[in-house]
Amino acid sequence: MPKIVVVGAGIIGLSQACILQEKFPDAEITIVAGDVSPNITSDIAAGFWHPYLLGDDIPKDTLKRWLGETFDYILRFARSHPTHGAMIISGYEFNRKALKKPEFADFFLQFRELSPKEVLEARGKEAYPVEQAWFYTTVFLETTLHLKYLFNKYLSNGGLLERRWLKSIDELGEKYDLIFNCTGLGANKLVDDFGVFPTRGQIIRVRCPEVKHFFIDEETYCLPNSETTVLGGTAEKNDHDLLIRPATAKWILEENIKKIPALKNAEIVSHKVGLRPTRSAVRLETEYRTIGKKRVPIIHNYGHGGSGVTLFYGCALDGAKLAANVIQKSKI
Ligand SMILES: Cc1cc2nc3c(=O)[nH]c(=O)nc-3n(C[C@H](O)[C@H](O)[C@H](O)COP(=O)(O)OP(=O)(O)OC[C@H]3O[C@@H](n4cnc5c(N)ncnc54)[C@H](O)[C@@H]3O)c2cc1C
Ligand SMILES: *[C@@H]1O[C@H](CO)[C@@H](O)[C@H](O)[C@H]1NC(C)=O
Ligand SMILES: *[C@@H]1O[C@H](CO)[C@@H](O)[C@H](O)[C@H]1NC(C)=O
């Protein structure tokens, strides 16, 4: 019976742990995490399925597979279990300069380019002019709701949880046969991998039932969740500051209202800042480490940037495949 530890309880670590339970029902699985939902980066995401702030170095076929597997997972939940945070949503994306249709648009349930008249109707005259607009249907996964569902599933299947911060992987000792590193930006300190850096994002959660579509352009976004709507946002590279900046909040609100006047009546629920774990590519690979007298395999799964919710399921499936190789090879 292999003993597996997953460090990290974000959307990456928790989904990884749940898939390991499915694939290796005999394994003893422990999650070690400093913080858990609702206090982590994963909770700040609007959970919108859309690749964003993702490294360029992921092989195209791999990325396509991760995107497709994750989209299908969220869609399956949206159809049958909307209470677990998944929903189908339609809306607008505006481009100042016309762009080529992105390849990932093939995953959307529907995608079309709007005529100039439709653009004007959707955009109004108040906002800056745009050359192009798309209307499409995608999905979102409200992370806090889904993490709650996954946590319950994980614990009721016998998963263990230890709340603590690790300064080094060596603190895990020789207890485990396999370690998963799903620490997001935490990997920045834990791994000597300075390839991970924060991309700061400040957002506002508002209540505005009048807005039923998403609106995205190069500067701001408005992404409805089940009860609240996320207004964003910023993407500040290498900025670690977790404090709310009032001037930024004012700008986010005013810009969004200019483009979507119905937001004037929105009630502000909360201001949040999160740090996206950005890297040139997601790190998903096995490494061997000597801890005490034991050679232990570590499978890394971190660095998902602004797309953790868009990729997590495909990445967790690949993480489980790496685990199967390791377990077979070392006959754990
Ligand atoms: C404003 C904003 C909006 C976003 N919107 C979207 C969106 O719409 N769609 C989308 O796909 N993505 C979005 N993202 C990105 C998404 O939130 C991240 O990619 C994702 O949450 C990363 O998940 P994670 O599990 O790797 O990290 P986290 O959620 O940060 O989890 C890391 C876990 O590791 C633990 N940990 C770290 N270091 C240690 C340590 N040393 N010892 C013990 N435990 C440790 C933490 O406590 C935590 O449990 C957004 C991000 C931000 C900031
Ligand atoms: C989240 O943070 C708040 C405020 O620090 C704390 O009171 C709460 O216990 C934390 N929740 C969890 C589940 O750790
Ligand atoms: C993540 O992997 C690195 C090795 O590259 C290691 O130094 C670090 O301790 C690992 N962290 C965890 C918690 O697995």
Tab-separated table of C-alpha atoms and ligand atoms in Angstrom:
chain	number	residue	atom	x	y	z
A	1	MET	CA	0.000	0.000	0.000
A	2	PRO	CA	1.851	3.117	-1.176
A	3	LYS	CA	1.905	6.161	1.076
A	4	ILE	CA	1.440	9.286	-0.986
A	5	VAL	CA	1.624	12.895	0.199
A	6	VAL	CA	0.277	15.841	-1.781
A	7	VAL	CA	1.644	19.216	-0.698
A	8	GLY	CA	-0.926	21.928	-1.445
A	9	ALA	CA	-4.720	22.051	-1.213
A	10	GLY	CA	-5.558	24.466	-4.012
A	11	ILE	CA	-7.502	23.419	-7.101
A	12	ILE	CA	-4.314	21.678	-8.307
A	13	GLY	CA	-3.435	19.739	-5.127
A	14	LEU	CA	-6.952	18.794	-4.127
A	15	SER	CA	-7.999	17.604	-7.584
A	16	GLN	CA	-4.723	15.673	-7.811
A	17	ALA	CA	-5.405	13.978	-4.466
A	18	CYS	CA	-8.955	13.030	-5.520
A	19	ILE	CA	-7.787	11.461	-8.780
A	20	LEU	CA	-5.109	9.508	-6.909
A	21	GLN	CA	-7.826	8.114	-4.646
A	22	GLU	CA	-9.745	6.949	-7.720
A	23	LYS	CA	-6.756	5.415	-9.503
A	24	PHE	CA	-5.027	3.936	-6.459
A	25	PRO	CA	-7.784	2.936	-4.031
A	26	ASP	CA	-5.290	1.045	-1.831
A	27	ALA	CA	-2.972	4.014	-1.348
A	28	GLU	CA	-2.868	6.016	1.864
A	29	ILE	CA	-3.097	9.657	0.828
A	30	THR	CA	-2.224	12.692	2.938
A	31	ILE	CA	-2.539	16.343	1.981
A	32	VAL	CA	-0.129	18.717	3.721
A	33	ALA	CA	-1.121	22.349	3.301
A	34	GLY	CA	-0.334	25.616	5.026
A	35	ASP	CA	-3.630	27.195	4.009
A	36	VAL	CA	-6.856	25.765	2.656
A	37	SER	CA	-10.021	27.092	0.991
A	38	PRO	CA	-11.453	29.738	1.344
A	39	ASN	CA	-8.135	31.449	2.086
A	40	ILE	CA	-5.981	30.597	-0.953
A	41	THR	CA	-5.323	31.880	-4.462
A	42	SER	CA	-7.683	29.321	-5.957
A	43	ASP	CA	-10.595	31.021	-4.141
A	44	ILE	CA	-9.908	34.367	-5.783
A	45	ALA	CA	-10.311	33.083	-9.328
A	46	ALA	CA	-13.576	33.699	-11.126
A	47	GLY	CA	-12.987	30.177	-12.421
A	48	PHE	CA	-13.699	31.199	-15.973
A	49	TRP	CA	-12.629	28.570	-18.548
A	50	HIS	CA	-10.339	30.603	-20.778
A	51	PRO	CA	-6.559	30.275	-21.191
A	52	TYR	CA	-4.916	33.405	-19.746
A	53	LEU	CA	-1.429	34.365	-18.527
A	54	LEU	CA	-0.078	30.967	-19.280
A	55	GLY	CA	3.520	30.212	-20.251
A	56	ASP	CA	4.282	29.844	-23.965
A	57	ASP	CA	6.466	26.780	-23.547
A	58	ILE	CA	3.805	24.092	-23.168
A	59	PRO	CA	3.772	21.668	-26.135
A	60	LYS	CA	0.707	22.414	-28.230
A	61	ASP	CA	-0.753	18.911	-28.185
A	62	THR	CA	-0.348	18.591	-24.425
A	63	LEU	CA	-1.992	21.940	-23.837
A	64	LYS	CA	-4.887	21.044	-26.106
A	65	ARG	CA	-5.450	17.800	-24.227
A	66	TRP	CA	-5.352	19.508	-20.804
A	67	LEU	CA	-7.770	22.179	-22.008
A	68	GLY	CA	-10.197	19.672	-23.503
A	69	GLU	CA	-10.185	17.325	-20.506
A	70	THR	CA	-10.780	20.188	-18.100
A	71	PHE	CA	-13.502	21.798	-20.220
A	72	ASP	CA	-15.341	18.452	-20.424
A	73	TYR	CA	-15.037	17.929	-16.680
A	74	ILE	CA	-16.557	21.331	-15.882
A	75	LEU	CA	-19.271	20.900	-18.516
A	76	ARG	CA	-20.220	17.508	-17.074
A	77	PHE	CA	-20.705	19.123	-13.653
A	78	ALA	CA	-22.558	22.086	-15.132
A	79	ARG	CA	-25.069	19.723	-16.741
A	80	SER	CA	-25.650	17.419	-13.803
A	81	HIS	CA	-24.402	19.018	-10.555
A	82	PRO	CA	-24.587	22.819	-10.783
A	83	THR	CA	-24.479	23.007	-6.981
A	84	HIS	CA	-20.801	22.033	-7.103
A	85	GLY	CA	-19.843	25.345	-8.698
A	86	ALA	CA	-19.937	24.596	-12.437
A	87	MET	CA	-22.112	26.564	-14.853
A	88	ILE	CA	-22.505	27.347	-18.531
A	89	ILE	CA	-22.216	31.036	-19.424
A	90	SER	CA	-22.293	33.231	-22.546
A	91	GLY	CA	-20.877	36.661	-23.147
A	92	TYR	CA	-18.747	39.097	-25.077
A	93	GLU	CA	-15.060	39.561	-25.732
A	94	PHE	CA	-13.999	42.839	-27.340
A	95	ASN	CA	-10.746	43.493	-29.168
A	96	ARG	CA	-9.361	46.925	-29.918
A	97	LYS	CA	-7.555	45.438	-32.941
A	98	ALA	CA	-9.042	42.499	-34.828
A	99	LEU	CA	-7.422	39.153	-33.918
A	100	LYS	CA	-7.365	35.695	-35.426
A	101	LYS	CA	-9.861	33.301	-33.887
A	102	PRO	CA	-7.954	31.498	-31.118
A	103	GLU	CA	-7.561	27.714	-31.471
A	104	PHE	CA	-9.036	27.042	-28.048
A	105	ALA	CA	-12.291	28.633	-29.267
A	106	ASP	CA	-13.089	25.227	-30.782
A	107	PHE	CA	-13.847	24.003	-27.272
A	108	PHE	CA	-16.512	26.633	-26.659
A	109	LEU	CA	-20.114	25.459	-26.983
A	110	GLN	CA	-20.709	28.209	-29.502
A	111	PHE	CA	-18.559	31.005	-30.946
A	112	ARG	CA	-19.255	33.736	-33.472
A	113	GLU	CA	-17.961	37.100	-34.574
A	114	LEU	CA	-20.415	39.982	-34.223
A	115	SER	CA	-21.342	42.418	-36.979
A	116	PRO	CA	-20.411	46.104	-36.477
A	117	LYS	CA	-24.039	46.875	-35.601
A	118	GLU	CA	-24.108	44.127	-32.984
A	119	VAL	CA	-20.832	45.371	-31.548
A	120	LEU	CA	-22.244	48.847	-31.108
A	121	GLU	CA	-25.391	47.509	-29.449
A	122	ALA	CA	-23.417	45.387	-27.030
A	123	ARG	CA	-20.723	47.923	-26.323
A	124	GLY	CA	-22.522	51.256	-26.206
A	125	LYS	CA	-20.752	54.498	-27.081
A	126	GLU	CA	-19.313	55.240	-23.658
A	127	ALA	CA	-16.446	52.753	-23.822
A	128	TYR	CA	-13.427	52.989	-26.127
A	129	PRO	CA	-14.115	51.810	-29.690
A	130	VAL	CA	-13.271	48.266	-30.702
A	131	GLU	CA	-12.570	46.717	-34.065
A	132	GLN	CA	-13.919	43.277	-33.270
A	133	ALA	CA	-16.180	41.420	-30.871
A	134	TRP	CA	-16.905	37.751	-30.256
A	135	PHE	CA	-19.913	36.224	-28.600
A	136	TYR	CA	-19.366	32.764	-27.177
A	137	THR	CA	-20.522	30.212	-24.657
A	138	THR	CA	-18.076	28.681	-22.204
A	139	VAL	CA	-18.158	27.317	-18.651
A	140	PHE	CA	-16.901	28.425	-15.275
A	141	LEU	CA	-16.079	26.588	-12.090
A	142	GLU	CA	-16.606	28.584	-8.924
A	143	THR	CA	-13.590	27.325	-7.076
A	144	THR	CA	-14.683	27.819	-3.478
A	145	LEU	CA	-17.818	25.733	-4.085
A	146	HIS	CA	-15.966	23.070	-5.986
A	147	LEU	CA	-13.116	22.833	-3.484
A	148	LYS	CA	-15.707	22.237	-0.771
A	149	TYR	CA	-17.197	19.402	-2.810
A	150	LEU	CA	-13.753	17.894	-3.504
A	151	PHE	CA	-12.712	18.204	0.146
A	152	ASN	CA	-15.797	16.344	1.348
A	153	LYS	CA	-15.251	13.648	-1.252
A	154	TYR	CA	-11.567	13.368	-0.349
A	155	LEU	CA	-12.182	13.111	3.401
A	156	SER	CA	-15.072	10.679	3.089
A	157	ASN	CA	-12.847	8.414	0.967
A	158	GLY	CA	-10.375	8.259	3.839
A	159	GLY	CA	-8.021	11.066	2.758
A	160	LEU	CA	-5.899	12.616	5.521
A	161	LEU	CA	-5.150	16.318	6.003
A	162	GLU	CA	-2.298	17.958	7.901
A	163	ARG	CA	-2.301	21.718	8.275
A	164	ARG	CA	1.269	23.033	8.330
A	165	TRP	CA	3.751	25.102	6.354
A	166	LEU	CA	6.864	23.295	5.152
A	167	LYS	CA	10.148	25.186	4.988
A	168	SER	CA	11.719	22.304	3.118
A	169	ILE	CA	10.610	19.051	1.603
A	170	ASP	CA	12.964	17.256	3.998
A	171	GLU	CA	10.521	17.972	6.806
A	172	LEU	CA	8.322	15.243	5.352
A	173	GLY	CA	10.954	12.710	6.434
A	174	GLU	CA	11.059	9.157	5.118
A	175	LYS	CA	7.413	8.431	5.774
A	176	TYR	CA	6.171	8.642	2.179
A	177	ASP	CA	6.825	6.635	-0.989
A	178	LEU	CA	5.750	9.391	-3.333
A	179	ILE	CA	5.475	13.180	-2.967
A	180	PHE	CA	3.363	15.522	-5.065
A	181	ASN	CA	4.452	19.144	-5.208
A	182	CYS	CA	1.286	21.217	-5.857
A	183	THR	CA	2.297	24.359	-4.020
A	184	GLY	CA	1.440	26.981	-6.635
A	185	LEU	CA	3.414	30.111	-5.910
A	186	GLY	CA	4.550	28.528	-2.634
A	187	ALA	CA	6.848	26.542	-4.842
A	188	ASN	CA	8.705	29.800	-5.296
A	189	LYS	CA	10.176	29.443	-1.831
A	190	LEU	CA	10.025	25.679	-1.404
A	191	VAL	CA	11.574	24.714	-4.701
A	192	ASP	CA	14.758	26.367	-5.803
A	193	ASP	CA	12.861	27.116	-8.934
A	194	PHE	CA	12.836	30.798	-9.450
A	195	GLY	CA	10.994	30.172	-12.670
A	196	VAL	CA	7.752	30.696	-10.736
A	197	PHE	CA	6.839	34.315	-10.150
A	198	PRO	CA	3.686	36.100	-9.030
A	199	THR	CA	1.378	37.971	-11.378
A	200	ARG	CA	-0.742	40.060	-9.067
A	201	GLY	CA	-4.458	40.314	-9.693
A	202	GLN	CA	-6.805	42.660	-7.853
A	203	ILE	CA	-10.552	42.166	-8.219
A	204	ILE	CA	-13.881	43.242	-6.714
A	205	ARG	CA	-16.738	40.852	-6.012
A	206	VAL	CA	-20.119	42.559	-6.414
A	207	ARG	CA	-23.725	41.501	-6.318
A	208	CYS	CA	-25.527	42.532	-9.502
A	209	PRO	CA	-28.211	40.086	-10.634
A	210	GLU	CA	-29.014	42.382	-13.573
A	211	VAL	CA	-25.837	41.327	-15.381
A	212	LYS	CA	-26.141	37.843	-16.890
A	213	HIS	CA	-23.334	37.865	-19.474
A	214	PHE	CA	-19.580	38.152	-19.195
A	215	PHE	CA	-17.760	41.128	-20.735
A	216	ILE	CA	-14.041	40.998	-21.405
A	217	ASP	CA	-11.661	43.349	-23.163
A	218	GLU	CA	-7.947	44.083	-22.966
A	219	GLU	CA	-8.331	46.184	-19.821
A	220	THR	CA	-11.198	44.959	-17.685
A	221	TYR	CA	-13.490	42.024	-17.203
A	222	CYS	CA	-16.861	41.271	-15.656
A	223	LEU	CA	-17.434	37.569	-14.943
A	224	PRO	CA	-20.679	36.518	-13.243
A	225	ASN	CA	-20.530	33.579	-10.804
A	226	SER	CA	-23.592	32.011	-9.166
A	227	GLU	CA	-24.299	34.736	-6.573
A	228	THR	CA	-21.634	37.339	-7.110
A	229	THR	CA	-19.840	38.814	-10.103
A	230	VAL	CA	-16.086	39.288	-10.376
A	231	LEU	CA	-14.919	42.648	-11.688
A	232	GLY	CA	-11.297	42.851	-12.697
A	233	GLY	CA	-8.672	43.392	-12.946
A	234	THR	CA	-4.987	43.698	-12.988
A	235	ALA	CA	-2.030	41.540	-14.045
A	236	GLU	CA	1.077	42.978	-12.388
A	237	LYS	CA	4.186	40.904	-12.966
A	238	ASN	CA	6.533	40.219	-10.036
A	239	ASP	CA	4.341	42.186	-7.679
A	240	HIS	CA	3.916	40.378	-4.315
A	241	ASP	CA	1.734	43.000	-2.648
A	242	LEU	CA	-1.362	41.403	-1.128
A	243	LEU	CA	-2.825	44.695	0.116
A	244	ILE	CA	-5.858	46.160	-1.640
A	245	ARG	CA	-4.958	49.333	-3.538
A	246	PRO	CA	-7.897	51.758	-3.286
A	247	ALA	CA	-6.928	53.604	-6.481
A	248	THR	CA	-6.930	50.318	-8.406
A	249	ALA	CA	-10.324	49.371	-6.959
A	250	LYS	CA	-11.751	52.732	-7.994
A	251	TRP	CA	-10.419	52.296	-11.523
A	252	ILE	CA	-11.795	48.743	-11.848
A	253	LEU	CA	-15.243	49.845	-10.741
A	254	GLU	CA	-15.412	52.998	-12.859
A	255	GLU	CA	-14.111	51.351	-16.031
A	256	ASN	CA	-16.525	48.453	-15.734
A	257	ILE	CA	-19.482	50.787	-15.112
A	258	LYS	CA	-18.515	52.806	-18.195
A	259	LYS	CA	-18.766	49.659	-20.315
A	260	ILE	CA	-21.668	48.000	-18.461
A	261	PRO	CA	-23.877	50.761	-17.022
A	262	ALA	CA	-26.126	48.242	-15.209
A	263	LEU	CA	-23.250	47.786	-12.754
A	264	LYS	CA	-24.053	51.210	-11.299
A	265	ASN	CA	-26.459	49.458	-8.926
A	266	ALA	CA	-23.989	46.775	-7.922
A	267	GLU	CA	-23.471	46.139	-4.226
A	268	ILE	CA	-19.801	45.649	-3.345
A	269	VAL	CA	-19.258	42.362	-1.521
A	270	SER	CA	-15.461	42.199	-1.192
A	271	HIS	CA	-12.121	43.349	-2.526
A	272	LYS	CA	-9.475	40.680	-3.151
A	273	VAL	CA	-5.911	40.325	-4.323
A	274	GLY	CA	-4.366	37.073	-5.536
A	275	LEU	CA	-0.967	36.120	-6.896
A	276	ARG	CA	-1.052	33.914	-9.989
A	277	PRO	CA	1.733	31.284	-9.963
A	278	THR	CA	3.252	32.191	-13.318
A	279	ARG	CA	5.938	30.226	-15.144
A	280	SER	CA	7.167	29.772	-18.741
A	281	ALA	CA	5.394	26.387	-18.674
A	282	VAL	CA	3.454	24.335	-16.154
A	283	ARG	CA	5.942	22.040	-14.418
A	284	LEU	CA	4.561	18.515	-14.543
A	285	GLU	CA	7.372	15.974	-14.181
A	286	THR	CA	9.020	13.456	-11.861
A	287	GLU	CA	12.236	14.113	-10.016
A	288	TYR	CA	14.082	11.871	-7.519
A	289	ARG	CA	15.342	13.245	-4.231
A	290	THR	CA	17.210	11.701	-1.314
A	291	ILE	CA	15.502	12.369	1.975
A	292	GLY	CA	17.318	10.834	4.929
A	293	LYS	CA	18.266	7.405	3.637
A	294	LYS	CA	15.449	7.127	1.143
A	295	ARG	CA	15.289	7.990	-2.547
A	296	VAL	CA	11.856	9.464	-3.008
A	297	PRO	CA	10.107	10.373	-6.246
A	298	ILE	CA	8.608	13.883	-6.339
A	299	ILE	CA	6.024	14.690	-8.975
A	300	HIS	CA	5.747	18.420	-9.574
A	301	ASN	CA	2.462	19.947	-10.663
A	302	TYR	CA	2.653	23.732	-10.388
A	303	GLY	CA	2.964	26.985	-12.316
A	304	HIS	CA	-0.505	27.275	-13.878
A	305	GLY	CA	-0.495	31.088	-14.042
A	306	GLY	CA	-3.908	32.611	-14.720
A	307	SER	CA	-5.287	29.286	-15.991
A	308	GLY	CA	-5.314	26.892	-13.053
A	309	VAL	CA	-9.060	26.363	-13.278
A	310	THR	CA	-8.813	25.987	-17.056
A	311	LEU	CA	-6.218	23.194	-16.894
A	312	PHE	CA	-6.358	21.462	-13.517
A	313	TYR	CA	-8.202	18.293	-14.479
A	314	GLY	CA	-6.038	17.416	-17.484
A	315	CYS	CA	-2.933	18.098	-15.390
A	316	ALA	CA	-4.200	15.923	-12.527
A	317	LEU	CA	-4.832	13.033	-14.966
A	318	ASP	CA	-1.255	13.349	-16.246
A	319	GLY	CA	0.033	13.545	-12.655
A	320	ALA	CA	-1.728	10.247	-11.933
A	321	LYS	CA	-0.107	8.669	-15.027
A	322	LEU	CA	3.319	9.741	-13.767
A	323	ALA	CA	2.430	8.193	-10.402
A	324	ALA	CA	1.441	4.915	-12.056
A	325	ASN	CA	4.857	4.780	-13.796
A	326	VAL	CA	6.711	5.466	-10.580
A	327	ILE	CA	4.712	2.940	-8.572
A	328	GLN	CA	5.203	0.264	-11.193
A	329	LYS	CA	8.916	0.949	-11.540
A	330	SER	CA	9.719	0.974	-7.864
A	331	LYS	CA	7.167	-1.708	-6.915
A	332	ILE	CA	5.881	0.354	-4.007
B	1	LIG	C1	-7.505	37.609	-9.652
B	1	LIG	C2	-7.336	36.211	-10.209
B	1	LIG	C3	-8.278	35.706	-11.094
B	1	LIG	C4	-8.145	34.442	-11.636
B	1	LIG	N1	-9.100	33.989	-12.496
B	1	LIG	C5	-8.976	32.762	-13.063
B	1	LIG	C6	-9.961	32.291	-13.971
B	1	LIG	O1	-10.975	32.942	-14.222
B	1	LIG	N2	-9.756	31.073	-14.562
B	1	LIG	C7	-8.645	30.314	-14.298
B	1	LIG	O2	-8.492	29.233	-14.872
B	1	LIG	N3	-7.715	30.734	-13.413
B	1	LIG	C8	-7.839	31.935	-12.799
B	1	LIG	N4	-6.888	32.376	-11.914
B	1	LIG	C9	-5.687	31.538	-11.679
B	1	LIG	C10	-5.903	30.467	-10.631
B	1	LIG	O3	-6.423	31.063	-9.469
B	1	LIG	C11	-4.580	29.749	-10.312
B	1	LIG	O4	-3.962	29.292	-11.496
B	1	LIG	C12	-4.824	28.543	-9.408
B	1	LIG	O5	-5.590	28.928	-8.288
B	1	LIG	C13	-3.541	27.900	-8.949
B	1	LIG	O6	-3.889	26.839	-8.095
B	1	LIG	P1	-2.843	26.118	-7.154
B	1	LIG	O7	-3.570	24.989	-6.510
B	1	LIG	O8	-1.606	25.834	-7.911
B	1	LIG	O9	-2.419	27.234	-6.076
B	1	LIG	P2	-3.086	27.740	-4.721
B	1	LIG	O10	-4.537	27.903	-4.825
B	1	LIG	O11	-2.265	28.922	-4.337
B	1	LIG	O12	-2.790	26.562	-3.697
B	1	LIG	C14	-1.489	26.310	-3.201
B	1	LIG	C15	-1.581	25.408	-2.002
B	1	LIG	O13	-0.251	25.059	-1.565
B	1	LIG	C16	-0.088	25.360	-0.211
B	1	LIG	N5	1.334	25.649	0.020
B	1	LIG	C17	2.136	26.487	-0.694
B	1	LIG	N6	3.380	26.498	-0.166
B	1	LIG	C18	3.353	25.641	0.882
B	1	LIG	C19	4.316	25.244	1.838
B	1	LIG	N7	5.559	25.720	1.814
B	1	LIG	N8	3.956	24.363	2.823
B	1	LIG	C20	2.686	23.874	2.864
B	1	LIG	N9	1.737	24.236	1.975
B	1	LIG	C21	2.061	25.104	1.008
B	1	LIG	C22	-1.023	26.532	0.030
B	1	LIG	O14	-1.289	26.686	1.411
B	1	LIG	C23	-2.242	26.070	-0.785
B	1	LIG	O15	-2.984	25.106	-0.065
B	1	LIG	C24	-7.022	33.632	-11.303
B	1	LIG	C25	-6.092	34.113	-10.383
B	1	LIG	C26	-6.238	35.384	-9.837
B	1	LIG	C27	-5.221	35.866	-8.857
B	2	LIG	C1	-9.436	31.646	6.882
B	2	LIG	O1	-8.913	32.854	7.435
B	2	LIG	C2	-9.707	33.402	8.466
B	2	LIG	C3	-9.132	34.767	8.809
B	2	LIG	O2	-7.767	34.699	9.039
B	2	LIG	C4	-9.733	32.438	9.645
B	2	LIG	O3	-10.526	32.945	10.689
B	2	LIG	C5	-10.331	31.101	9.162
B	2	LIG	O4	-10.253	30.143	10.212
B	2	LIG	C6	-9.530	30.578	7.968
B	2	LIG	N1	-10.205	29.399	7.406
B	2	LIG	C7	-9.617	28.216	7.271
B	2	LIG	C8	-10.501	27.105	6.784
B	2	LIG	O5	-8.443	28.027	7.503
B	3	LIG	C1	9.109	20.758	-4.796
B	3	LIG	O1	10.239	20.286	-5.532
B	3	LIG	C2	11.516	20.827	-5.207
B	3	LIG	C3	12.569	20.159	-6.039
B	3	LIG	O2	12.658	20.733	-7.306
B	3	LIG	C4	11.844	20.686	-3.758
B	3	LIG	O3	13.013	21.449	-3.453
B	3	LIG	C5	10.689	21.171	-2.946
B	3	LIG	O4	10.989	20.942	-1.612
B	3	LIG	C6	9.416	20.471	-3.377
B	3	LIG	N1	8.348	20.859	-2.521
B	3	LIG	C7	7.411	20.030	-2.090
B	3	LIG	C8	6.624	20.503	-0.970
B	3	LIG	O5	7.195	18.952	-2.610
